[in-house]
Amino acid sequence: MGSVAAAALLLGSGPGRALEKSARGRWPMIAPPRSPRISHVIDQLGRRRDDAYSWMKFIPPVGERSRTNLPRPVAKMLADENAYADAMLEPTKAVQAELVRAMLARSAGAVAAPALEKDGWTYASAIPEGQAHARYIRHKEGEKPELLVDESARAAGQPYFRSTGHQPSPDHRYFAWAEDVIGNDRHRICVRDNRSGAVRTIVEQDAYGYGGLVFAPSSRWLFWIWRDARNRPTRLYRTAVDGTTTSLVYEEKDPAIFMQVKRTAADGFVALTLAGPETAEVRLLSATDETAAPAVVWPRKVGVRYEIDEWNGELVTLTDADAAFDMALLRLDRADFRTLGTLVPHRAGTPILQLVPFGAALVRLERADGLHRLVILRPDGSEQVIAFDDPAYAIELPAEQSYTARTVTIVHQSPKSPRRWIRVDLANGTQTVIQQQTVANFDPDDYVVERLFAPAPDGEMVPITLLSRRGAPRDGKAPLLQYGYGSYGVPSDPEFSVPALALVDRGWRYAIAHVRGGSEKGRRWFLGGRKFTKRNSFTDFIACAQHLAAEGYTEKGKVVAYGLSAGGLLVGASMNIAPTLWGGVIAQVPFVDMLNTMSDGAHPLVPLFRPDWGDPLADPKAYDYIASISPYENVGAAAYPPLLCTAGLKDDRVAYWEPAKLVAEVRRRSTSGNPALLHTDMDSGHQGSADIASEYRQKALFWAFAMRCV
């Protein structure tokens, strides 16, 4: 690694002195920081590269990265970049404030999800007016509501607060949740005794909260997942609800395996799922012996993924075994796990996404022609399909629904339709809207949602969801923000967004590009934008922008690209390929230093995601392919658009130095005079603190930047 001392000397002279030429007068004439280039030659698989900004990388030998332990050159670099970004964006402050006010005004009086009903209890949460965090309550009919947790009180005095995993115990005596007060996704776990009202922290630190905690069927234990020093979930523990005893249940040695734990639907088992991108293994603990060693359902096998639940007295598995790449649904014996039959055969192009079993029916969420639909399968074998006629929409199946319920609650939304909670009768499919998101000063008829298809260079048709004001002319004059992700098979569903409305209300269009690498058209759509076909994601994204311009929805140079995390790779690579197509680029905590990160075997996620990206430490083909697409490695001398990158200092998924390197290299090579900005949140990680005002402030910053660009 380059000398930190040398970096300190170079940085000590302050920001670069050459004034950056203002692009068409839109940006202040302020000199940007100039990060030093310190040669750091890396020889790898017979290839050589010089990572001249490698000095920006800092991992503390122990503990967390923080403001106080940064090396001086790194601390100064981040402070200078934040000061420069603030100064360059100062002219947008008034617009940012207006956007925040508009978003908050739309959200005034918004309701939370309807109460969850279980065994005569109802559990609910809501954010009180004027507060940033939720209050969780429960009550029985005719009794006074009982406060379970007031998160505004728990967040008081904390620079960061985000919680997850809220759940009652099966006997309703306890209520548990996980909370992160650092910003690094390492949670503590809290349990409230509902008899006494006492709250106990039974896991002080290093827990994994996202699908990482669940009560035992007996309510005597809490099963939870521990994160190791590299932030990988690697152990399952069982802790008594009073916190007195903790036992190790299982430890995973393979760093390429991820862990999640849940109870099966009828509380018959605790299921530990061990999974990677191309394999899975489920271990079950029976409710009849919660302290036994977990039993393996199917031993892991490369190329076979599966998950387990229970229904109708049997186990059910959703699996891609036997070439069922879009998943089939099978019945298994609950004692010896042998296959008993097929409930739903594999249907190419109709992927099954999720199961929620009830005693009265097995409900599944799937896609047909790329759009969600709900299917109710009853014990007698009859099926009923629930779909909607919107051009583009999304359905959610909330978790934690009671197995004995006679209805299933779903959430329907579209870019112009706020969230509606709909109760669907499992016997006849009758739908009843039980709650709807309140959006003030809003008429859905003022907006139009379209589903379009852009021809990709290889002939594939790439779906686009487009939101516009009704009556907006197709004269090519409207600016447009185009969002995309396209990795890990994660879809970009067409959801309702108050920030998107605020942008569209100012004459913009808002587009979601459903590029390959996601799963909007099934597993093959994912595989078509993965590993050695990853470039398809970028050319798909470019094709969407070009198609929207060709059809008069916008014009080239007025499209601002926006991507988050792996979506930052998407927009960064698309910017390198077609720099003059974009009016601006917004990359939020972006994965853009792809070659160096995938060459870091100690990174928390690298072993897990080698099947998705390739292994440049062992495979020359993977090295060469990643080197050919990595945004940082492929910045050239070109007229780059304005670029805004964000980072979180405590982010262990996509570290701050990735966007810092990209910004420095774009600033060095760009011929346009457009600014390249980096803003680092010194208190957060991959996600910001969980409150609506913080989210709206960040979106207002992005939208104001976009408006300045075009």
XYZ file of C-alpha atoms in Angstrom:
710
model
C 0.000 0.000 0.000
C 1.216 3.553 -0.723
C 2.784 5.534 2.062
C 0.265 7.262 4.314
C 3.022 9.670 5.324
C 3.527 10.654 1.703
C -0.204 11.135 1.323
C -0.187 13.378 4.386
C 2.506 15.572 2.868
C 0.679 15.834 -0.422
C -2.660 16.539 1.232
C -1.207 19.040 3.646
C -1.016 21.706 0.940
C -4.828 21.771 0.714
C -7.184 21.507 -2.249
C -5.990 21.830 -5.802
C -5.473 25.413 -6.942
C -6.797 25.167 -10.469
C -10.346 26.459 -10.674
C -12.807 24.094 -12.280
C -14.568 25.704 -15.202
C -18.272 26.150 -14.487
C -20.384 24.048 -16.865
C -22.638 26.523 -18.659
C -22.777 28.635 -15.503
C -24.744 26.062 -13.521
C -22.121 25.387 -10.866
C -20.117 27.671 -8.562
C -16.539 28.429 -9.583
C -14.859 26.577 -6.719
C -11.597 24.666 -6.829
C -12.152 20.952 -6.172
C -9.916 18.918 -3.880
C -7.147 17.108 -5.734
C -6.352 13.786 -4.155
C -2.728 12.683 -4.599
C -1.880 9.687 -6.721
C 0.595 7.409 -4.967
C 1.767 4.476 -7.033
C 0.627 1.127 -5.650
C 1.434 -1.595 -8.156
C -0.473 -4.873 -7.850
C 0.663 -8.032 -9.656
C -2.116 -10.588 -9.922
C -2.497 -13.657 -12.163
C 0.186 -12.307 -14.499
C -1.594 -8.971 -14.785
C -0.360 -5.665 -13.391
C -2.334 -2.619 -12.326
C -1.512 0.560 -10.433
C -4.149 1.486 -7.852
C -2.905 5.010 -7.228
C -5.699 5.863 -4.776
C -5.292 2.749 -2.635
C -4.076 4.988 0.230
C -7.709 6.050 0.734
C -8.571 2.611 2.145
C -8.576 2.351 5.926
C -9.605 -0.668 7.994
C -8.831 -0.304 11.706
C -6.908 -3.224 13.241
C -9.601 -3.558 15.910
C -13.025 -2.028 16.477
C -15.065 0.185 14.214
C -14.024 2.842 11.761
C -14.918 6.228 13.237
C -14.169 9.920 12.978
C -11.558 9.609 15.719
C -9.401 6.771 14.379
C -9.054 7.779 10.719
C -5.508 8.407 9.487
C -4.961 12.116 9.018
C -4.726 11.999 5.194
C -7.996 10.062 4.960
C -9.762 12.294 7.487
C -8.627 15.379 5.612
C -9.639 13.942 2.251
C -13.160 13.169 3.466
C -13.499 16.551 5.213
C -12.307 18.391 2.092
C -14.674 16.409 -0.125
C -17.646 17.091 2.160
C -16.810 20.795 2.308
C -16.489 20.960 -1.481
C -19.754 19.095 -2.051
C -21.551 21.350 0.423
C -20.188 24.464 -1.272
C -21.058 23.265 -4.764
C -24.570 22.345 -3.682
C -25.155 25.512 -1.660
C -27.176 27.115 -4.516
C -29.595 24.176 -4.329
C -30.420 24.632 -0.619
C -33.642 26.514 -1.253
C -34.853 23.883 -3.736
C -33.905 21.115 -1.307
C -35.954 22.773 1.432
C -38.934 23.171 -0.903
C -38.742 19.510 -1.889
C -38.572 18.342 1.723
C -41.587 20.480 2.602
C -43.516 19.077 -0.366
C -42.680 15.490 0.604
C -43.552 15.982 4.270
C -46.797 17.739 3.321
C -47.777 14.749 1.200
C -46.960 12.411 4.089
C -48.858 14.325 6.762
C -51.311 12.041 8.496
C -49.999 8.910 6.787
C -51.023 5.679 8.505
C -48.868 2.663 9.259
C -49.694 -0.908 8.354
C -52.881 -2.317 9.867
C -52.643 -4.204 13.110
C -51.473 -7.802 13.006
C -53.988 -10.127 14.634
C -52.840 -13.228 16.501
C -54.633 -15.294 19.131
C -56.898 -12.451 20.183
C -54.068 -9.918 20.322
C -53.481 -7.129 17.817
C -50.009 -5.722 17.262
C -49.536 -2.373 15.569
C -46.962 0.336 14.991
C -47.216 3.953 13.921
C -45.041 7.051 13.795
C -46.705 9.742 15.945
C -47.071 13.154 14.362
C -43.952 15.218 14.830
C -41.737 12.235 15.645
C -39.226 10.358 13.536
C -39.577 6.824 14.887
C -42.372 4.352 15.537
C -44.231 3.324 18.660
C -45.162 -0.360 18.886
C -48.320 -1.262 20.791
C -50.582 -4.240 21.391
C -54.048 -4.669 22.819
C -56.960 -7.032 23.293
C -60.525 -6.068 22.524
C -61.985 -4.048 25.367
C -58.617 -3.478 27.011
C -56.336 -0.447 27.081
C -53.543 -0.462 24.470
C -50.162 -1.436 25.875
C -46.975 0.347 24.769
C -44.303 -2.209 23.836
C -41.514 0.075 22.661
C -41.158 3.788 21.964
C -38.356 4.025 19.454
C -38.129 7.810 19.598
C -37.145 7.438 23.248
C -34.642 4.698 22.432
C -33.148 6.747 19.587
C -32.788 9.890 21.728
C -29.182 11.014 21.868
C -28.044 8.491 19.259
C -26.501 9.827 16.031
C -27.835 6.713 14.301
C -30.794 4.419 14.962
C -32.355 1.656 12.889
C -34.400 -1.289 14.143
C -35.735 -4.509 12.672
C -37.123 -7.951 13.533
C -40.000 -6.815 15.802
C -42.006 -9.850 16.908
C -44.122 -11.263 19.742
C -43.335 -14.635 21.239
C -45.812 -17.405 20.352
C -47.275 -17.237 23.880
C -47.387 -13.400 23.681
C -45.505 -12.945 26.941
C -42.466 -11.383 25.274
C -41.733 -8.918 22.499
C -38.326 -8.810 20.804
C -36.512 -6.613 18.334
C -32.991 -5.829 17.093
C -31.537 -2.330 16.938
C -28.406 -0.776 15.462
C -27.136 2.383 17.177
C -23.762 2.452 15.397
C -24.606 2.283 11.685
C -22.662 -0.871 10.842
C -25.513 -3.443 10.787
C -24.253 -5.053 14.008
C -27.314 -5.194 16.221
C -28.146 -5.635 19.845
C -31.261 -7.664 20.683
C -33.835 -6.495 23.203
C -36.667 -8.456 24.815
C -39.587 -6.966 26.718
C -41.348 -9.045 29.372
C -44.963 -8.066 28.798
C -45.973 -9.097 32.305
C -43.583 -6.763 34.108
C -42.864 -4.258 31.353
C -39.117 -4.735 31.890
C -36.871 -4.489 28.826
C -33.707 -6.566 28.833
C -30.866 -6.445 26.300
C -30.120 -10.148 25.966
C -27.533 -9.724 23.185
C -25.339 -6.672 23.690
C -23.694 -6.547 20.275
C -22.706 -8.318 17.052
C -26.121 -9.819 16.266
C -27.537 -9.967 12.744
C -31.015 -8.479 12.741
C -32.272 -8.942 9.186
C -33.932 -12.352 9.347
C -31.551 -13.206 12.153
C -33.743 -13.651 15.246
C -36.826 -15.684 16.117
C -38.542 -17.052 19.201
C -38.700 -20.804 19.707
C -42.188 -22.331 19.375
C -42.219 -22.801 23.170
C -41.370 -19.094 23.740
C -38.608 -20.231 26.144
C -35.730 -19.366 23.834
C -34.670 -16.785 21.297
C -32.627 -18.095 18.387
C -30.306 -15.469 16.920
C -27.440 -15.155 14.472
C -24.017 -13.765 15.360
C -21.733 -11.769 13.056
C -18.002 -12.406 13.127
C -15.209 -9.823 13.025
C -15.641 -9.518 9.250
C -19.367 -8.855 9.669
C -20.363 -12.244 8.283
C -23.296 -14.102 9.901
C -21.648 -17.357 10.945
C -23.214 -18.753 14.142
C -26.686 -19.602 15.404
C -27.182 -19.241 19.155
C -30.032 -20.149 21.479
C -30.519 -17.761 24.411
C -33.040 -18.117 27.232
C -35.562 -15.284 27.167
C -34.356 -14.174 30.601
C -30.838 -13.878 29.177
C -29.308 -16.262 31.702
C -28.004 -18.968 29.373
C -26.727 -18.994 25.805
C -25.739 -22.051 23.757
C -24.142 -22.418 20.361
C -26.507 -24.317 18.042
C -24.550 -24.280 14.780
C -21.443 -22.673 13.322
C -20.888 -22.253 9.579
C -17.282 -22.478 8.360
C -17.831 -21.604 4.702
C -17.523 -17.802 4.221
C -19.550 -18.114 1.008
C -22.686 -19.131 2.936
C -25.269 -16.734 4.347
C -27.597 -17.546 7.270
C -31.211 -16.775 8.181
C -33.515 -18.255 10.827
C -37.313 -18.429 11.129
C -40.169 -20.490 12.575
C -42.189 -22.474 10.081
C -45.777 -21.390 9.557
C -47.536 -23.756 11.979
C -44.782 -23.386 14.613
C -43.670 -26.969 14.071
C -39.996 -26.160 13.516
C -37.242 -23.593 13.732
C -35.594 -23.486 10.307
C -31.997 -22.383 9.769
C -31.379 -21.642 6.091
C -27.773 -21.694 4.890
C -27.558 -20.341 1.366
C -25.299 -18.942 -1.304
C -26.130 -17.724 -4.797
C -26.036 -21.291 -6.165
C -26.643 -23.562 -3.200
C -28.715 -24.002 -0.041
C -29.107 -26.205 2.989
C -31.897 -26.115 5.576
C -31.499 -27.460 9.110
C -34.620 -28.005 11.192
C -35.176 -28.017 14.952
C -38.455 -29.653 15.899
C -40.779 -27.928 18.353
C -40.809 -31.219 20.247
C -37.083 -30.943 21.037
C -35.820 -27.372 20.776
C -32.410 -28.166 22.277
C -31.552 -31.017 19.902
C -29.017 -30.734 17.108
C -30.692 -29.430 13.934
C -31.428 -32.025 11.243
C -30.371 -31.478 7.627
C -33.241 -31.680 5.138
C -31.142 -31.948 1.953
C -27.338 -31.651 2.111
C -26.096 -28.652 0.170
C -25.279 -29.230 -3.472
C -23.964 -26.700 -5.947
C -26.727 -25.816 -8.376
C -29.616 -26.674 -6.029
C -31.394 -24.000 -4.012
C -34.350 -24.646 -1.737
C -36.266 -23.347 1.256
C -38.576 -25.137 3.689
C -41.928 -24.409 5.327
C -44.875 -26.521 6.498
C -48.464 -26.841 5.333
C -51.335 -29.279 5.620
C -49.441 -31.598 7.975
C -46.407 -31.874 5.694
C -43.272 -29.966 4.862
C -43.183 -28.016 1.594
C -40.117 -26.950 -0.327
C -39.647 -24.278 -2.951
C -36.723 -25.499 -5.044
C -34.909 -25.293 -8.362
C -33.774 -28.929 -8.217
C -34.019 -30.946 -11.444
C -33.594 -27.851 -13.654
C -36.630 -26.066 -12.185
C -34.819 -22.728 -12.555
C -37.992 -20.671 -11.914
C -38.844 -22.916 -8.941
C -41.205 -25.810 -8.292
C -43.194 -26.539 -5.130
C -42.877 -30.025 -3.638
C -44.349 -31.936 -0.675
C -41.963 -33.587 1.801
C -42.451 -36.008 4.648
C -41.969 -34.112 7.903
C -40.154 -37.048 9.552
C -37.640 -38.279 6.983
C -37.806 -35.447 4.385
C -38.464 -37.727 1.397
C -40.372 -36.218 -1.520
C -44.081 -37.097 -1.517
C -45.214 -35.285 -4.650
C -45.444 -32.046 -6.600
C -47.824 -29.254 -5.625
C -46.817 -26.794 -8.374
C -44.597 -27.909 -11.268
C -41.876 -25.774 -12.773
C -43.126 -23.264 -15.359
C -40.383 -21.415 -17.221
C -40.978 -17.666 -17.138
C -43.397 -17.858 -14.192
C -41.105 -17.744 -11.177
C -42.480 -18.471 -7.700
C -41.178 -15.765 -5.376
C -42.651 -16.383 -1.918
C -44.859 -18.742 0.090
C -47.136 -17.924 3.034
C -48.874 -21.063 4.358
C -52.201 -20.962 6.201
C -54.246 -23.827 7.521
C -56.946 -22.991 4.974
C -54.685 -22.474 1.933
C -51.141 -22.167 0.676
C -50.630 -18.674 -0.721
C -47.843 -17.964 -3.170
C -46.554 -14.841 -4.868
C -45.292 -15.297 -8.414
C -44.700 -13.391 -11.626
C -46.518 -13.841 -14.905
C -45.359 -11.731 -17.856
C -43.115 -9.915 -15.407
C -45.961 -8.734 -13.141
C -46.882 -9.969 -9.684
C -49.886 -12.139 -9.046
C -51.181 -13.991 -6.006
C -52.290 -17.625 -6.193
C -54.388 -19.338 -3.509
C -53.908 -23.117 -3.419
C -56.441 -24.935 -1.225
C -56.054 -28.385 0.361
C -58.515 -29.841 -2.168
C -56.151 -28.816 -5.002
C -58.245 -25.930 -6.328
C -56.471 -22.681 -7.197
C -57.534 -19.055 -7.539
C -55.448 -16.285 -9.105
C -55.563 -12.730 -7.760
C -54.114 -10.126 -10.130
C -54.596 -6.450 -10.954
C -55.037 -4.588 -14.217
C -52.579 -1.728 -13.569
C -49.916 -1.348 -16.281
C -47.286 -1.814 -13.566
C -47.727 -2.575 -9.882
C -46.285 -4.487 -6.935
C -47.786 -6.909 -4.420
C -46.290 -7.675 -1.016
C -47.086 -10.555 1.307
C -46.410 -9.305 4.863
C -44.768 -11.786 7.191
C -45.981 -12.935 10.606
C -49.582 -13.594 9.529
C -51.446 -16.059 11.712
C -51.520 -19.622 10.384
C -55.108 -20.004 11.582
C -56.385 -16.900 9.769
C -59.143 -17.354 7.189
C -57.848 -14.421 5.124
C -54.478 -13.304 3.802
C -53.450 -9.665 3.948
C -51.593 -8.319 0.931
C -50.234 -4.888 0.016
C -50.910 -3.466 -3.443
C -49.232 -0.345 -4.814
C -48.097 1.253 -8.039
C -46.115 4.414 -8.829
C -49.390 6.394 -8.794
C -51.348 4.255 -6.294
C -50.490 4.513 -2.593
C -50.136 1.349 -0.554
C -53.445 -0.448 0.013
C -53.741 -3.272 2.520
C -56.232 -5.742 1.115
C -57.710 -8.696 2.975
C -58.322 -11.621 0.610
C -60.681 -14.386 1.696
C -58.916 -17.728 1.359
C -62.160 -19.592 0.612
C -63.521 -17.461 -2.233
C -60.939 -14.767 -3.082
C -63.164 -11.842 -2.057
C -61.083 -8.692 -1.601
C -61.657 -6.074 1.105
C -59.522 -2.941 1.418
C -58.859 -2.579 5.136
C -56.415 0.328 5.105
C -54.791 2.747 2.692
C -51.783 4.978 2.878
C -52.912 8.556 3.349
C -51.322 10.981 0.908
C -52.349 14.599 1.319
C -52.970 16.901 -1.653
C -52.859 13.947 -4.020
C -55.094 12.766 -6.829
C -53.919 9.608 -8.633
C -55.690 10.766 -11.793
C -53.100 13.536 -12.056
C -50.508 10.910 -13.005
C -50.004 8.265 -15.664
C -48.083 5.000 -15.304
C -46.860 3.284 -18.470
C -45.095 -0.014 -19.062
C -42.741 0.262 -22.002
C -40.140 -1.997 -23.591
C -36.762 -0.886 -24.893
C -34.949 -2.980 -27.516
C -31.519 -3.998 -26.238
C -28.591 -4.352 -28.680
C -29.007 -8.153 -28.712
C -32.765 -7.982 -29.322
C -34.030 -8.528 -25.785
C -36.901 -6.259 -24.752
C -36.144 -4.477 -21.505
C -39.176 -3.439 -19.394
C -39.490 0.162 -18.229
C -41.933 1.545 -15.687
C -42.597 5.230 -16.376
C -44.372 7.787 -14.186
C -45.481 11.124 -15.690
C -47.926 13.925 -14.980
C -51.115 13.396 -16.947
C -51.057 15.494 -20.082
C -47.273 15.910 -20.119
C -46.328 16.340 -23.790
C -44.045 13.886 -25.544
C -42.006 16.630 -27.168
C -38.601 15.516 -25.911
C -38.234 18.491 -23.593
C -38.932 16.925 -20.194
C -36.002 15.962 -17.989
C -36.123 12.392 -16.717
C -34.612 10.514 -13.796
C -33.859 6.870 -14.588
C -33.353 4.428 -11.717
C -31.872 0.953 -12.013
C -30.301 -1.840 -9.959
C -29.914 -5.101 -11.882
C -27.879 -7.380 -9.597
C -28.227 -10.514 -7.435
C -31.621 -11.270 -8.954
C -33.140 -8.426 -6.929
C -36.052 -6.815 -8.816
C -36.819 -3.110 -8.952
C -40.540 -3.329 -8.331
C -42.818 -0.432 -9.381
C -43.663 0.877 -5.919
C -45.322 4.071 -4.741
C -42.868 6.821 -3.831
C -43.617 10.244 -2.370
C -40.149 11.498 -3.412
C -40.794 10.362 -7.004
C -44.065 12.321 -7.025
C -42.259 15.414 -5.782
C -39.882 15.189 -8.722
C -42.613 14.527 -11.283
C -44.613 17.462 -9.921
C -41.747 19.690 -11.054
C -42.055 18.645 -14.676
C -39.851 15.562 -14.611
C -40.539 11.999 -15.587
C -39.448 9.113 -13.372
C -38.427 5.806 -14.946
C -37.416 2.431 -13.541
C -35.268 0.403 -15.932
C -35.809 -3.311 -15.235
C -32.449 -4.392 -16.623
C -30.965 -7.868 -16.763
C -29.330 -8.966 -13.551
C -32.635 -8.474 -11.754
C -35.353 -11.114 -11.812
C -38.298 -9.253 -13.314
C -38.551 -11.818 -16.124
C -37.431 -14.835 -14.103
C -34.139 -16.570 -13.322
C -32.904 -16.350 -16.907
C -33.260 -12.557 -16.750
C -30.968 -12.643 -13.729
C -28.425 -14.935 -15.344
C -28.408 -12.755 -18.455
C -26.875 -9.908 -16.443
C -24.553 -11.825 -14.137
C -20.847 -12.612 -14.120
C -19.631 -12.894 -17.743
C -22.884 -11.420 -19.088
C -22.849 -8.449 -16.687
C -22.264 -5.942 -19.484
C -25.856 -6.637 -20.597
C -27.068 -4.771 -17.500
C -25.228 -1.645 -18.637
C -26.259 -1.822 -22.288
C -29.859 -2.482 -21.187
C -29.760 0.645 -19.014
C -28.367 2.711 -21.867
C -30.955 1.252 -24.262
C -33.747 2.327 -21.912
C -32.544 5.931 -21.869
C -32.121 5.950 -25.637
C -35.592 4.470 -26.162
C -37.233 7.034 -23.881
C -35.513 9.800 -25.821
C -36.427 8.297 -29.186
C -40.090 8.095 -28.136
C -40.191 11.758 -27.097
C -40.433 11.229 -23.348
C -37.140 13.069 -22.878
C -33.982 13.765 -24.846
C -30.356 12.748 -24.624
C -28.521 14.915 -22.133
C -31.653 15.363 -20.012
C -31.605 11.911 -18.422
C -30.129 11.729 -14.931
C -29.082 8.210 -13.943
C -29.598 7.054 -10.359
C -28.352 3.843 -8.774
C -27.897 2.502 -5.248
C -25.150 0.089 -4.098
C -24.807 -2.458 -6.937
C -26.995 -0.003 -8.864
C -24.031 2.351 -8.483
C -22.016 -0.116 -10.543
C -24.802 0.031 -13.129
C -24.817 3.812 -13.453
C -21.037 4.132 -13.112
C -20.376 1.658 -15.912
C -23.141 3.185 -18.065
C -21.530 6.588 -17.531
C -18.180 5.259 -18.791
C -19.734 3.640 -21.855
C -21.937 6.609 -22.865
C -20.790 9.696 -20.929
C -22.609 12.244 -23.096
C -25.969 10.452 -22.909
C -26.518 11.514 -19.318
C -27.364 14.913 -17.936
C -26.026 13.770 -14.563
C -25.297 10.672 -12.492
C -26.255 9.967 -8.866
C -24.467 7.002 -7.279
C -25.587 6.235 -3.710
C -23.064 4.121 -1.722
C -21.938 2.726 -5.096
C -20.048 -0.510 -5.772
C -17.591 0.971 -8.273
C -14.123 -0.305 -7.251
C -15.096 -3.738 -8.441
C -11.727 -5.288 -9.304
C -9.988 -4.320 -6.065
C -12.941 -5.267 -3.884
C -13.443 -8.680 -5.495
C -9.688 -9.237 -5.045
C -10.045 -8.736 -1.279
C -10.728 -12.162 0.227
C -11.190 -10.604 3.682
C -14.144 -8.488 2.557
C -17.365 -9.590 4.328
C -19.286 -10.272 1.118
C -16.645 -11.294 -1.419
C -16.688 -15.080 -0.769
C -20.492 -15.090 -0.835
C -20.815 -13.254 -4.142
C -18.016 -14.782 -6.198
C -20.621 -16.781 -8.170
C -22.230 -13.469 -9.141
C -19.096 -11.560 -10.140
C -16.299 -14.098 -10.612
C -13.051 -14.630 -8.706
C -10.208 -12.418 -9.979
C -7.853 -14.004 -7.429
C -8.057 -17.436 -9.062
C -9.611 -17.089 -12.531
C -7.792 -15.075 -15.244
C -10.994 -14.872 -17.290
C -12.832 -13.347 -14.328
C -9.972 -10.905 -13.733
C -10.016 -9.719 -17.329
C -13.791 -9.416 -17.487
C -14.089 -7.499 -14.217
C -11.192 -5.249 -15.269
C -13.086 -4.483 -18.483
C -16.274 -3.317 -16.736
C -15.251 -1.938 -13.319
C -16.212 1.764 -13.273
C -13.053 2.907 -11.454
C -10.774 0.948 -13.778
C -12.424 2.286 -16.935
C -12.645 6.040 -16.458
C -11.294 7.597 -19.626
C -10.600 11.015 -21.081
C -14.169 12.003 -21.911
C -16.782 14.713 -21.354
C -18.283 13.305 -18.175
C -21.615 14.558 -16.822
C -21.934 15.985 -13.300
C -21.462 13.173 -10.787
C -22.707 12.939 -7.199
C -21.567 10.008 -5.064
C -22.461 9.312 -1.446
C -20.823 7.064 1.134
C -21.180 5.982 4.761
C -18.035 5.961 6.870
C -19.086 2.799 8.727
C -20.219 0.924 5.638
C -18.718 -2.586 5.528
C -20.633 -3.587 2.395
C -19.481 -0.834 0.030
C -16.753 1.141 1.744
C -16.339 4.906 1.373
C -13.099 4.555 -0.608
C -14.936 3.043 -3.586
C -16.826 6.236 -4.514
C -13.859 8.339 -3.308
C -11.600 6.655 -5.857
C -14.143 7.009 -8.655
C -14.713 10.696 -7.947
C -10.969 11.382 -7.869
C -10.401 9.568 -11.151
C -13.365 11.197 -12.938
C -12.204 14.586 -11.711
C -8.710 13.884 -13.071
C -9.750 12.575 -16.494
C -12.963 14.425 -17.371
C -12.779 16.979 -20.178
C -16.175 18.598 -19.555
C -15.562 20.867 -16.575
C -18.554 19.289 -14.836
C -18.179 18.683 -11.101
C -17.635 15.303 -9.456
C -18.853 15.355 -5.864
C -18.449 13.000 -2.914
C -20.465 13.350 0.264
C -19.758 10.953 3.160
C -22.102 10.512 6.104
C -19.679 10.178 9.002
C -22.260 8.502 11.284
C -23.877 5.910 9.021
C -23.117 2.723 7.169
C -24.732 1.290 4.032
C -28.105 2.639 5.149
C -29.000 5.962 6.688
C -30.715 6.346 10.011
C -34.283 5.054 9.821
C -36.547 8.062 9.917
C -38.687 9.553 7.189
C -37.237 13.056 7.461
C -33.702 11.752 6.852
C -34.875 9.809 3.812
C -36.632 12.835 2.390
C -33.639 15.103 2.979
C -31.414 12.737 1.055
C -33.868 12.415 -1.834
C -34.282 16.201 -1.895
C -30.504 16.541 -2.184
C -30.470 14.081 -5.096
C -33.382 15.714 -6.889
C -31.953 19.225 -6.415
C -28.632 18.028 -7.829
C -30.466 16.484 -10.794
C -32.346 19.731 -11.427
C -29.094 21.654 -11.385
C -27.639 19.225 -13.909
C -30.278 19.722 -16.609
